[in-house]
Amino acid sequence: MLSVPIRIFMPLDDTMRDLNFCDMTPDKTPSTSNGCSGQSKPTFMATNKKFLFSLVLFLEALVIAFALMERFPPSGDDYSYLYQAKLFASGELYAQDALYDGANPLHNCVGTSCIADNHGRRFSKYPPGWPAFLALGALTGTPWLIDPILGAILVFLILRYVGQRMGENLVNVAGTLLILCLFVCYYTASLRAHIACALFVFAAFLAYDASQQRPQCSRLLLFGAGALLGYSSMIRYLDWIPLAAWIGVVLARRKMFTQLTFFAIGFGLLATGNLLYDTLLSGHPLETPTALNHSPGIHDRLMVSWTGLQLTGVRLVNLLWVFPPALLLVVLWKRYQPSSKVNMYLALFLMNVGIYAFYPAGAGGPGPRYLLAYFPFLILAVVDVRRWINHDCGAGPRRLWTLAIILQIVASVSFVTKESYASYWRRDLQ
């Protein structure tokens, strides 16, 4: 075996190396054909790098939570989740008090429409999974800490997967994309459920992926994948569907019905928590808190409509605004030939987009936040584009990558500026 010297780089140095010259050969061994020496990095150094990127995102989220939001719920969704978390922390499912006075100017900012009032029982209109997590922070007086911790864990899992399945030299690319995307950091700093749901969905994907690598443990791993997706349904009602459908179809096509049964049992055990919660609130297992909220018009309803298709287009445009590197998948599509694994990433993400085409209206508008649960898969697809650019070594794609990174920085500054203005405006009415 060819022995090569071990050289230790700081993560930013590695990132610049990856962004410019070094490439990977198909067997994931660093190539020396372009003058870059191969690197055989100790496992602990690779792990430390992943921890470092996770720590950076964690600190970014805390800066946003303290400096931008000042630990004030920036939306009605945040307020609703925090309200329910405080109820859970006090051992209650609901409160029995009046809604805020609609004449109060704060009413329009905290969005009391996100809190249901059903026969004198007041509670959040959202499922209980995320408030249950947030209740841990409410008990300790640190609800602002829960999402950043989960976000850091999510980043570590993404980078670990990239290192194992795509190559350690691409960890810097994935980590840089994540910490430069302040859209992700902003929701990691919030009190909303999107990052927690993304964590559970991605963890379920990792369990499914591991089941493909370890057939002897496939039943247990698929049971775990089902349980993780089941709990994700208690965080957000719809986001479990794409991955569950994908896993179910794959197992059925392979006639792995025993494994499919274990997956379904794991999902059912956790997902039925929604039915129990609904029964305790309303006395009917299929009457959700969202239904009890009686939102006007088409809000909080699933339907087929032209409006849903239009809003899906708006969501995708907004997604490109907050994450411009995704444009590379479109611009380079004819030259870039994705592997079956990358096609799976894109299929899962697009299935998530398709699911929300049936959700034509929400109180917060058609933001790209609805797509956050499968955003890690979009990151993985873009990272693979970078791998292809490294291998291609063409000047044109490399310039496009550099432009995409510059646009990402500009987009992040624009996004944070916009959210800062909105946050300060809301606090002026506090």
Tab-separated table of C-alpha atoms in Angstrom:
chain	number	residue	atom	x	y	z
A	1	MET	CA	0.000	0.000	0.000
A	2	LEU	CA	1.314	3.459	-0.859
A	3	SER	CA	2.092	5.403	2.281
A	4	VAL	CA	1.636	9.156	2.235
A	5	PRO	CA	2.578	11.779	4.805
A	6	ILE	CA	-0.144	12.958	7.154
A	7	ARG	CA	-0.735	16.695	6.920
A	8	ILE	CA	-3.091	18.557	9.193
A	9	PHE	CA	-5.086	21.495	7.848
A	10	MET	CA	-7.523	23.840	9.464
A	11	PRO	CA	-11.065	23.395	8.065
A	12	LEU	CA	-10.991	26.668	6.107
A	13	ASP	CA	-7.746	25.658	4.413
A	14	ASP	CA	-9.304	22.351	3.460
A	15	THR	CA	-12.328	24.187	2.148
A	16	MET	CA	-10.231	26.399	-0.110
A	17	ARG	CA	-8.372	23.331	-1.352
A	18	ASP	CA	-11.642	21.571	-2.148
A	19	LEU	CA	-13.137	24.647	-3.744
A	20	ASN	CA	-10.250	25.027	-6.174
A	21	PHE	CA	-8.179	22.075	-7.222
A	22	CYS	CA	-8.212	18.761	-5.371
A	23	ASP	CA	-10.501	16.090	-6.718
A	24	MET	CA	-11.579	12.594	-5.894
A	25	THR	CA	-11.173	9.540	-8.024
A	26	PRO	CA	-14.140	7.147	-8.295
A	27	ASP	CA	-12.825	4.968	-5.473
A	28	LYS	CA	-12.893	8.003	-3.156
A	29	THR	CA	-9.084	8.082	-2.932
A	30	PRO	CA	-7.683	11.611	-3.209
A	31	SER	CA	-6.169	12.039	-6.666
A	32	THR	CA	-2.674	13.352	-7.273
A	33	SER	CA	-3.099	13.876	-11.004
A	34	ASN	CA	-3.555	17.624	-10.600
A	35	GLY	CA	-0.653	18.161	-8.259
A	36	CYS	CA	-2.476	17.748	-4.948
A	37	SER	CA	-0.928	15.206	-2.626
A	38	GLY	CA	-3.191	12.526	-1.181
A	39	GLN	CA	-4.259	12.898	2.416
A	40	SER	CA	-4.713	10.075	4.875
A	41	LYS	CA	-6.300	11.825	7.804
A	42	PRO	CA	-6.678	10.280	11.232
A	43	THR	CA	-10.231	9.487	12.186
A	44	PHE	CA	-10.112	11.794	15.202
A	45	MET	CA	-9.121	14.746	13.003
A	46	ALA	CA	-12.032	14.077	10.636
A	47	THR	CA	-14.414	13.844	13.607
A	48	ASN	CA	-13.045	17.042	15.134
A	49	LYS	CA	-13.644	18.831	11.840
A	50	LYS	CA	-17.289	17.780	11.874
A	51	PHE	CA	-17.628	18.917	15.486
A	52	LEU	CA	-16.081	22.255	14.551
A	53	PHE	CA	-18.598	22.925	11.782
A	54	SER	CA	-21.416	21.895	14.143
A	55	LEU	CA	-20.074	24.266	16.791
A	56	VAL	CA	-19.896	27.134	14.301
A	57	LEU	CA	-23.553	26.688	13.338
A	58	PHE	CA	-24.501	26.392	17.023
A	59	LEU	CA	-22.742	29.693	17.789
A	60	GLU	CA	-24.283	31.388	14.741
A	61	ALA	CA	-27.715	30.334	15.970
A	62	LEU	CA	-27.035	31.699	19.452
A	63	VAL	CA	-25.864	35.027	18.022
A	64	ILE	CA	-29.087	35.277	16.009
A	65	ALA	CA	-31.204	34.269	19.023
A	66	PHE	CA	-29.602	36.846	21.316
A	67	ALA	CA	-28.627	39.718	19.003
A	68	LEU	CA	-31.360	39.560	16.359
A	69	MET	CA	-34.351	37.985	18.103
A	70	GLU	CA	-33.331	38.945	21.647
A	71	ARG	CA	-35.059	35.695	22.729
A	72	PHE	CA	-38.416	37.153	21.686
A	73	PRO	CA	-40.714	34.804	19.704
A	74	PRO	CA	-40.344	36.214	16.176
A	75	SER	CA	-43.644	34.814	14.875
A	76	GLY	CA	-46.995	33.447	15.922
A	77	ASP	CA	-45.683	29.940	15.293
A	78	ASP	CA	-42.818	30.465	17.738
A	79	TYR	CA	-45.171	31.890	20.319
A	80	SER	CA	-47.621	29.018	19.878
A	81	TYR	CA	-44.933	26.360	20.307
A	82	LEU	CA	-43.516	28.115	23.369
A	83	TYR	CA	-46.985	28.471	24.866
A	84	GLN	CA	-47.656	24.738	24.527
A	85	ALA	CA	-44.172	23.892	25.808
A	86	LYS	CA	-44.829	25.899	28.971
A	87	LEU	CA	-48.119	24.059	29.412
A	88	PHE	CA	-46.348	20.697	29.095
A	89	ALA	CA	-43.638	21.856	31.492
A	90	SER	CA	-46.331	22.670	34.053
A	91	GLY	CA	-47.990	19.276	33.568
A	92	GLU	CA	-50.982	20.593	31.608
A	93	LEU	CA	-52.308	19.896	28.119
A	94	TYR	CA	-54.270	23.125	27.851
A	95	ALA	CA	-55.073	26.331	29.704
A	96	GLN	CA	-58.463	27.800	30.453
A	97	ASP	CA	-58.105	31.516	29.924
A	98	ALA	CA	-59.206	34.055	27.335
A	99	LEU	CA	-57.327	34.783	24.141
A	100	TYR	CA	-55.381	38.000	23.833
A	101	ASP	CA	-57.429	41.101	23.201
A	102	GLY	CA	-57.675	41.459	19.429
A	103	ALA	CA	-57.513	45.245	19.773
A	104	ASN	CA	-54.003	45.009	21.209
A	105	PRO	CA	-51.439	45.789	18.451
A	106	LEU	CA	-49.331	42.860	19.667
A	107	HIS	CA	-52.147	40.530	18.572
A	108	ASN	CA	-51.150	40.859	14.907
A	109	CYS	CA	-47.520	40.067	15.675
A	110	VAL	CA	-47.666	37.085	17.994
A	111	GLY	CA	-50.414	35.636	15.836
A	112	THR	CA	-52.894	34.337	18.365
A	113	SER	CA	-54.546	32.590	15.415
A	114	CYS	CA	-51.855	29.959	16.019
A	115	ILE	CA	-53.492	29.170	19.364
A	116	ALA	CA	-56.834	27.372	19.455
A	117	ASP	CA	-59.596	28.176	21.924
A	118	ASN	CA	-61.979	25.227	22.057
A	119	HIS	CA	-64.810	25.474	24.577
A	120	GLY	CA	-62.616	27.408	26.980
A	121	ARG	CA	-59.579	25.166	26.477
A	122	ARG	CA	-56.639	27.046	25.038
A	123	PHE	CA	-53.714	25.241	23.362
A	124	SER	CA	-51.394	25.362	20.367
A	125	LYS	CA	-52.850	24.392	17.005
A	126	TYR	CA	-49.761	22.293	16.262
A	127	PRO	CA	-48.971	18.632	17.057
A	128	PRO	CA	-47.303	17.838	20.398
A	129	GLY	CA	-43.925	16.447	19.326
A	130	TRP	CA	-41.955	19.682	19.172
A	131	PRO	CA	-43.537	21.344	22.246
A	132	ALA	CA	-42.581	18.201	24.192
A	133	PHE	CA	-38.930	18.821	23.290
A	134	LEU	CA	-39.239	22.545	23.900
A	135	ALA	CA	-40.710	21.831	27.333
A	136	LEU	CA	-37.243	20.680	28.426
A	137	GLY	CA	-36.023	24.195	27.751
A	138	ALA	CA	-39.076	25.747	29.380
A	139	LEU	CA	-38.367	23.765	32.564
A	140	THR	CA	-34.822	25.141	32.745
A	141	GLY	CA	-35.649	28.621	31.480
A	142	THR	CA	-33.631	28.060	28.285
A	143	PRO	CA	-36.120	27.291	25.481
A	144	TRP	CA	-33.866	29.218	23.082
A	145	LEU	CA	-31.166	26.548	23.540
A	146	ILE	CA	-33.083	23.489	22.276
A	147	ASP	CA	-33.202	24.240	18.551
A	148	PRO	CA	-29.494	25.206	18.310
A	149	ILE	CA	-28.518	21.933	19.987
A	150	LEU	CA	-30.672	19.909	17.593
A	151	GLY	CA	-29.343	21.917	14.658
A	152	ALA	CA	-25.750	21.178	15.661
A	153	ILE	CA	-26.581	17.463	15.908
A	154	LEU	CA	-28.177	17.581	12.462
A	155	VAL	CA	-25.084	19.215	10.951
A	156	PHE	CA	-22.841	16.591	12.533
A	157	LEU	CA	-24.983	13.749	11.148
A	158	ILE	CA	-24.980	15.293	7.664
A	159	LEU	CA	-21.203	15.721	7.694
A	160	ARG	CA	-20.680	12.219	9.053
A	161	TYR	CA	-22.783	10.821	6.227
A	162	VAL	CA	-20.870	12.887	3.659
A	163	GLY	CA	-17.552	11.642	5.028
A	164	GLN	CA	-18.640	8.007	4.970
A	165	ARG	CA	-20.552	7.905	1.684
A	166	MET	CA	-19.082	10.700	-0.448
A	167	GLY	CA	-15.520	11.212	0.787
A	168	GLU	CA	-13.852	13.071	3.645
A	169	ASN	CA	-12.567	15.766	1.285
A	170	LEU	CA	-16.189	16.815	0.662
A	171	VAL	CA	-16.951	17.337	4.358
A	172	ASN	CA	-15.499	20.847	4.077
A	173	VAL	CA	-17.778	21.615	1.137
A	174	ALA	CA	-20.912	20.433	2.956
A	175	GLY	CA	-19.918	22.171	6.188
A	176	THR	CA	-19.198	25.441	4.399
A	177	LEU	CA	-22.548	25.361	2.600
A	178	LEU	CA	-24.359	24.786	5.897
A	179	ILE	CA	-22.661	27.530	7.895
A	180	LEU	CA	-22.920	30.040	5.040
A	181	CYS	CA	-26.658	29.414	4.672
A	182	LEU	CA	-28.018	31.777	7.320
A	183	PHE	CA	-31.509	30.662	6.360
A	184	VAL	CA	-30.708	27.368	8.106
A	185	CYS	CA	-29.027	29.198	10.988
A	186	TYR	CA	-32.053	31.462	11.455
A	187	TYR	CA	-34.475	28.577	11.873
A	188	THR	CA	-31.943	26.817	14.077
A	189	ALA	CA	-32.156	29.881	16.316
A	190	SER	CA	-35.950	29.988	16.336
A	191	LEU	CA	-38.535	28.208	18.456
A	192	ARG	CA	-40.111	26.517	15.444
A	193	ALA	CA	-40.300	22.825	14.613
A	194	HIS	CA	-38.573	22.714	11.221
A	195	ILE	CA	-35.052	21.827	12.362
A	196	ALA	CA	-36.277	19.180	14.811
A	197	CYS	CA	-38.337	17.588	12.046
A	198	ALA	CA	-35.361	17.675	9.662
A	199	LEU	CA	-33.252	15.947	12.321
A	200	PHE	CA	-35.734	13.116	12.818
A	201	VAL	CA	-36.287	12.648	9.081
A	202	PHE	CA	-32.557	12.566	8.358
A	203	ALA	CA	-31.903	10.230	11.291
A	204	ALA	CA	-34.577	7.911	9.880
A	205	PHE	CA	-32.827	8.055	6.513
A	206	LEU	CA	-29.521	7.134	8.166
A	207	ALA	CA	-31.175	4.154	9.857
A	208	TYR	CA	-32.625	3.061	6.517
A	209	ASP	CA	-29.257	3.510	4.800
A	210	ALA	CA	-27.554	1.473	7.530
A	211	SER	CA	-30.108	-1.297	7.038
A	212	GLN	CA	-28.961	-1.564	3.423
A	213	GLN	CA	-25.351	-1.915	4.549
A	214	ARG	CA	-26.051	-4.366	7.389
A	215	PRO	CA	-28.636	-6.924	6.276
A	216	GLN	CA	-28.197	-8.906	9.488
A	217	CYS	CA	-29.521	-5.932	11.498
A	218	SER	CA	-32.016	-4.688	8.917
A	219	ARG	CA	-35.146	-5.455	10.938
A	220	LEU	CA	-34.010	-3.543	14.004
A	221	LEU	CA	-32.691	-0.637	11.931
A	222	LEU	CA	-35.898	-0.383	9.909
A	223	PHE	CA	-37.938	-0.516	13.107
A	224	GLY	CA	-35.846	2.419	14.322
A	225	ALA	CA	-36.316	4.261	11.023
A	226	GLY	CA	-40.072	3.803	11.328
A	227	ALA	CA	-40.075	5.007	14.934
A	228	LEU	CA	-38.085	8.125	14.011
A	229	LEU	CA	-40.471	8.930	11.174
A	230	GLY	CA	-43.389	8.213	13.488
A	231	TYR	CA	-42.146	10.814	15.937
A	232	SER	CA	-41.510	13.257	13.079
A	233	SER	CA	-45.255	13.006	12.338
A	234	MET	CA	-45.807	14.283	15.878
A	235	ILE	CA	-43.608	17.276	15.061
A	236	ARG	CA	-45.046	18.149	11.647
A	237	TYR	CA	-47.964	16.281	10.145
A	238	LEU	CA	-46.761	15.899	6.538
A	239	ASP	CA	-42.981	15.679	6.421
A	240	TRP	CA	-42.729	11.956	7.096
A	241	ILE	CA	-44.601	11.037	3.918
A	242	PRO	CA	-41.853	11.245	1.221
A	243	LEU	CA	-39.263	9.141	3.048
A	244	ALA	CA	-41.840	6.661	4.349
A	245	ALA	CA	-43.221	6.216	0.829
A	246	TRP	CA	-39.728	5.757	-0.594
A	247	ILE	CA	-38.744	3.143	1.990
A	248	GLY	CA	-42.066	1.347	1.675
A	249	VAL	CA	-41.860	1.104	-2.120
A	250	VAL	CA	-38.230	-0.077	-2.063
A	251	LEU	CA	-38.950	-2.791	0.502
A	252	ALA	CA	-42.102	-3.906	-1.303
A	253	ARG	CA	-40.323	-4.109	-4.677
A	254	ARG	CA	-37.613	-6.244	-3.100
A	255	LYS	CA	-40.300	-8.395	-1.471
A	256	MET	CA	-38.801	-7.695	1.964
A	257	PHE	CA	-42.186	-7.882	3.630
A	258	THR	CA	-40.860	-8.856	7.058
A	259	GLN	CA	-38.621	-5.783	7.123
A	260	LEU	CA	-41.517	-3.675	5.852
A	261	THR	CA	-43.646	-4.947	8.728
A	262	PHE	CA	-41.005	-3.957	11.275
A	263	PHE	CA	-40.781	-0.512	9.657
A	264	ALA	CA	-44.568	-0.085	9.801
A	265	ILE	CA	-44.747	-1.217	13.436
A	266	GLY	CA	-42.048	1.250	14.458
A	267	PHE	CA	-43.867	4.050	12.669
A	268	GLY	CA	-47.253	3.149	14.102
A	269	LEU	CA	-46.071	2.972	17.701
A	270	LEU	CA	-44.924	6.589	17.665
A	271	ALA	CA	-47.366	8.100	15.187
A	272	THR	CA	-50.344	6.980	17.274
A	273	GLY	CA	-49.198	9.527	19.834
A	274	ASN	CA	-51.033	12.060	17.669
A	275	LEU	CA	-54.266	10.109	18.057
A	276	LEU	CA	-53.859	9.931	21.824
A	277	TYR	CA	-53.121	13.656	22.051
A	278	ASP	CA	-56.124	14.515	19.872
A	279	THR	CA	-58.368	12.359	22.057
A	280	LEU	CA	-57.181	14.058	25.236
A	281	LEU	CA	-57.813	17.505	23.756
A	282	SER	CA	-61.073	17.052	21.889
A	283	GLY	CA	-62.367	13.590	22.735
A	284	HIS	CA	-61.965	12.465	19.101
A	285	PRO	CA	-58.751	10.800	17.818
A	286	LEU	CA	-59.057	12.249	14.314
A	287	GLU	CA	-59.894	15.827	15.301
A	288	THR	CA	-56.511	17.550	15.277
A	289	PRO	CA	-55.648	20.784	17.107
A	290	THR	CA	-55.283	22.417	13.683
A	291	ALA	CA	-58.865	21.457	12.794
A	292	LEU	CA	-60.100	22.820	16.127
A	293	ASN	CA	-58.451	26.139	15.327
A	294	HIS	CA	-61.057	26.813	12.597
A	295	SER	CA	-58.727	28.873	10.405
A	296	PRO	CA	-60.635	30.983	7.866
A	297	GLY	CA	-60.731	30.260	4.145
A	298	ILE	CA	-58.179	27.799	2.780
A	299	HIS	CA	-55.691	28.268	5.611
A	300	ASP	CA	-54.384	25.074	7.242
A	301	ARG	CA	-56.201	22.854	4.757
A	302	LEU	CA	-54.979	20.273	2.249
A	303	MET	CA	-56.533	20.536	-1.195
A	304	VAL	CA	-55.839	20.403	-4.917
A	305	SER	CA	-55.897	23.941	-6.279
A	306	TRP	CA	-54.296	26.233	-8.809
A	307	THR	CA	-53.232	28.420	-5.887
A	308	GLY	CA	-51.213	25.533	-4.490
A	309	LEU	CA	-49.278	25.188	-7.752
A	310	GLN	CA	-48.605	28.921	-7.855
A	311	LEU	CA	-47.386	28.978	-4.266
A	312	THR	CA	-45.150	25.989	-4.953
A	313	GLY	CA	-43.454	28.047	-7.649
A	314	VAL	CA	-43.065	30.941	-5.213
A	315	ARG	CA	-41.574	28.594	-2.605
A	316	LEU	CA	-39.017	27.317	-5.100
A	317	VAL	CA	-38.057	30.856	-6.109
A	318	ASN	CA	-37.679	31.784	-2.446
A	319	LEU	CA	-35.591	28.646	-1.950
A	320	LEU	CA	-33.202	29.768	-4.692
A	321	TRP	CA	-33.034	33.150	-2.989
A	322	VAL	CA	-31.858	31.665	0.319
A	323	PHE	CA	-29.739	28.880	-1.250
A	324	PRO	CA	-28.396	29.956	-4.689
A	325	PRO	CA	-26.016	26.940	-5.112
A	326	ALA	CA	-29.125	24.858	-5.854
A	327	LEU	CA	-29.180	26.638	-9.232
A	328	LEU	CA	-26.122	24.604	-10.218
A	329	LEU	CA	-28.322	21.516	-10.388
A	330	VAL	CA	-30.353	23.254	-13.098
A	331	VAL	CA	-27.577	25.056	-14.973
A	332	LEU	CA	-25.246	22.045	-15.149
A	333	TRP	CA	-27.898	19.350	-15.512
A	334	LYS	CA	-27.081	18.424	-19.119
A	335	ARG	CA	-23.378	17.944	-18.367
A	336	TYR	CA	-23.722	16.593	-14.844
A	337	GLN	CA	-24.852	12.980	-14.711
A	338	PRO	CA	-26.042	12.238	-11.167
A	339	SER	CA	-25.696	8.786	-9.701
A	340	SER	CA	-28.691	6.763	-8.557
A	341	LYS	CA	-27.942	7.848	-4.990
A	342	VAL	CA	-28.099	11.535	-5.949
A	343	ASN	CA	-31.292	10.899	-7.895
A	344	MET	CA	-32.712	9.536	-4.642
A	345	TYR	CA	-31.724	12.733	-2.776
A	346	LEU	CA	-33.419	14.866	-5.415
A	347	ALA	CA	-36.480	12.624	-5.583
A	348	LEU	CA	-36.995	12.862	-1.818
A	349	PHE	CA	-36.633	16.637	-1.884
A	350	LEU	CA	-38.988	17.035	-4.845
A	351	MET	CA	-41.529	14.723	-3.210
A	352	ASN	CA	-41.475	17.088	-0.236
A	353	VAL	CA	-42.055	20.005	-2.603
A	354	GLY	CA	-44.951	18.098	-4.143
A	355	ILE	CA	-46.555	17.346	-0.778
A	356	TYR	CA	-46.744	21.048	0.060
A	357	ALA	CA	-48.332	21.790	-3.303
A	358	PHE	CA	-51.484	20.500	-1.558
A	359	TYR	CA	-51.021	23.089	1.216
A	360	PRO	CA	-51.981	26.291	-0.576
A	361	ALA	CA	-52.061	28.743	2.322
A	362	GLY	CA	-50.551	29.292	5.718
A	363	ALA	CA	-50.414	32.209	8.120
A	364	GLY	CA	-46.710	32.752	7.441
A	365	GLY	CA	-46.898	32.891	3.647
A	366	PRO	CA	-45.182	30.687	1.035
A	367	GLY	CA	-41.767	30.606	2.652
A	368	PRO	CA	-39.074	28.017	1.848
A	369	ARG	CA	-39.200	26.946	5.505
A	370	TYR	CA	-41.783	24.336	4.471
A	371	LEU	CA	-38.985	22.546	2.609
A	372	LEU	CA	-36.526	22.459	5.512
A	373	ALA	CA	-37.285	18.872	6.534
A	374	TYR	CA	-35.662	17.608	3.316
A	375	PHE	CA	-33.172	20.446	2.897
A	376	PRO	CA	-30.274	18.130	3.958
A	377	PHE	CA	-30.930	16.054	0.829
A	378	LEU	CA	-30.646	19.154	-1.355
A	379	ILE	CA	-27.345	19.926	0.382
A	380	LEU	CA	-26.110	16.404	-0.409
A	381	ALA	CA	-27.050	16.801	-4.075
A	382	VAL	CA	-25.172	20.111	-4.333
A	383	VAL	CA	-22.151	18.567	-2.606
A	384	ASP	CA	-22.131	15.851	-5.263
A	385	VAL	CA	-22.169	18.548	-7.945
A	386	ARG	CA	-19.020	19.910	-6.320
A	387	ARG	CA	-17.485	16.430	-6.448
A	388	TRP	CA	-18.256	16.301	-10.161
A	389	ILE	CA	-16.751	19.765	-10.704
A	390	ASN	CA	-13.571	18.640	-8.938
A	391	HIS	CA	-13.374	15.602	-11.184
A	392	ASP	CA	-14.275	17.533	-14.337
A	393	CYS	CA	-11.598	20.204	-13.732
A	394	GLY	CA	-13.203	22.478	-16.320
A	395	ALA	CA	-12.796	26.222	-15.849
A	396	GLY	CA	-16.446	27.029	-16.582
A	397	PRO	CA	-18.060	24.886	-13.854
A	398	ARG	CA	-15.439	26.051	-11.357
A	399	ARG	CA	-16.286	29.682	-12.053
A	400	LEU	CA	-19.966	28.880	-11.663
A	401	TRP	CA	-19.249	27.297	-8.269
A	402	THR	CA	-17.331	30.367	-7.124
A	403	LEU	CA	-20.196	32.578	-8.290
A	404	ALA	CA	-22.685	30.374	-6.418
A	405	ILE	CA	-20.705	30.747	-3.181
A	406	ILE	CA	-20.576	34.530	-3.617
A	407	LEU	CA	-24.317	34.612	-4.256
A	408	GLN	CA	-24.849	32.471	-1.145
A	409	ILE	CA	-23.049	35.036	0.996
A	410	VAL	CA	-25.049	37.895	-0.531
A	411	ALA	CA	-28.316	35.980	-0.130
A	412	SER	CA	-27.585	35.195	3.512
A	413	VAL	CA	-26.854	38.842	4.293
A	414	SER	CA	-30.057	39.849	2.492
A	415	PHE	CA	-32.123	37.238	4.344
A	416	VAL	CA	-30.787	38.202	7.774
A	417	THR	CA	-31.278	41.910	7.044
A	418	LYS	CA	-34.906	41.311	6.090
A	419	GLU	CA	-35.593	39.138	9.142
A	420	SER	CA	-33.822	41.614	11.424
A	421	TYR	CA	-36.052	44.424	10.225
A	422	ALA	CA	-39.174	42.312	10.770
A	423	SER	CA	-37.990	41.196	14.207
A	424	TYR	CA	-37.243	44.725	15.408
A	425	TRP	CA	-40.604	45.933	14.067
A	426	ARG	CA	-42.419	43.270	16.081
A	427	ARG	CA	-40.514	44.101	19.250
A	428	ASP	CA	-41.405	47.772	18.868
A	429	LEU	CA	-44.991	46.700	19.611
A	430	GLN	CA	-44.064	44.585	22.615
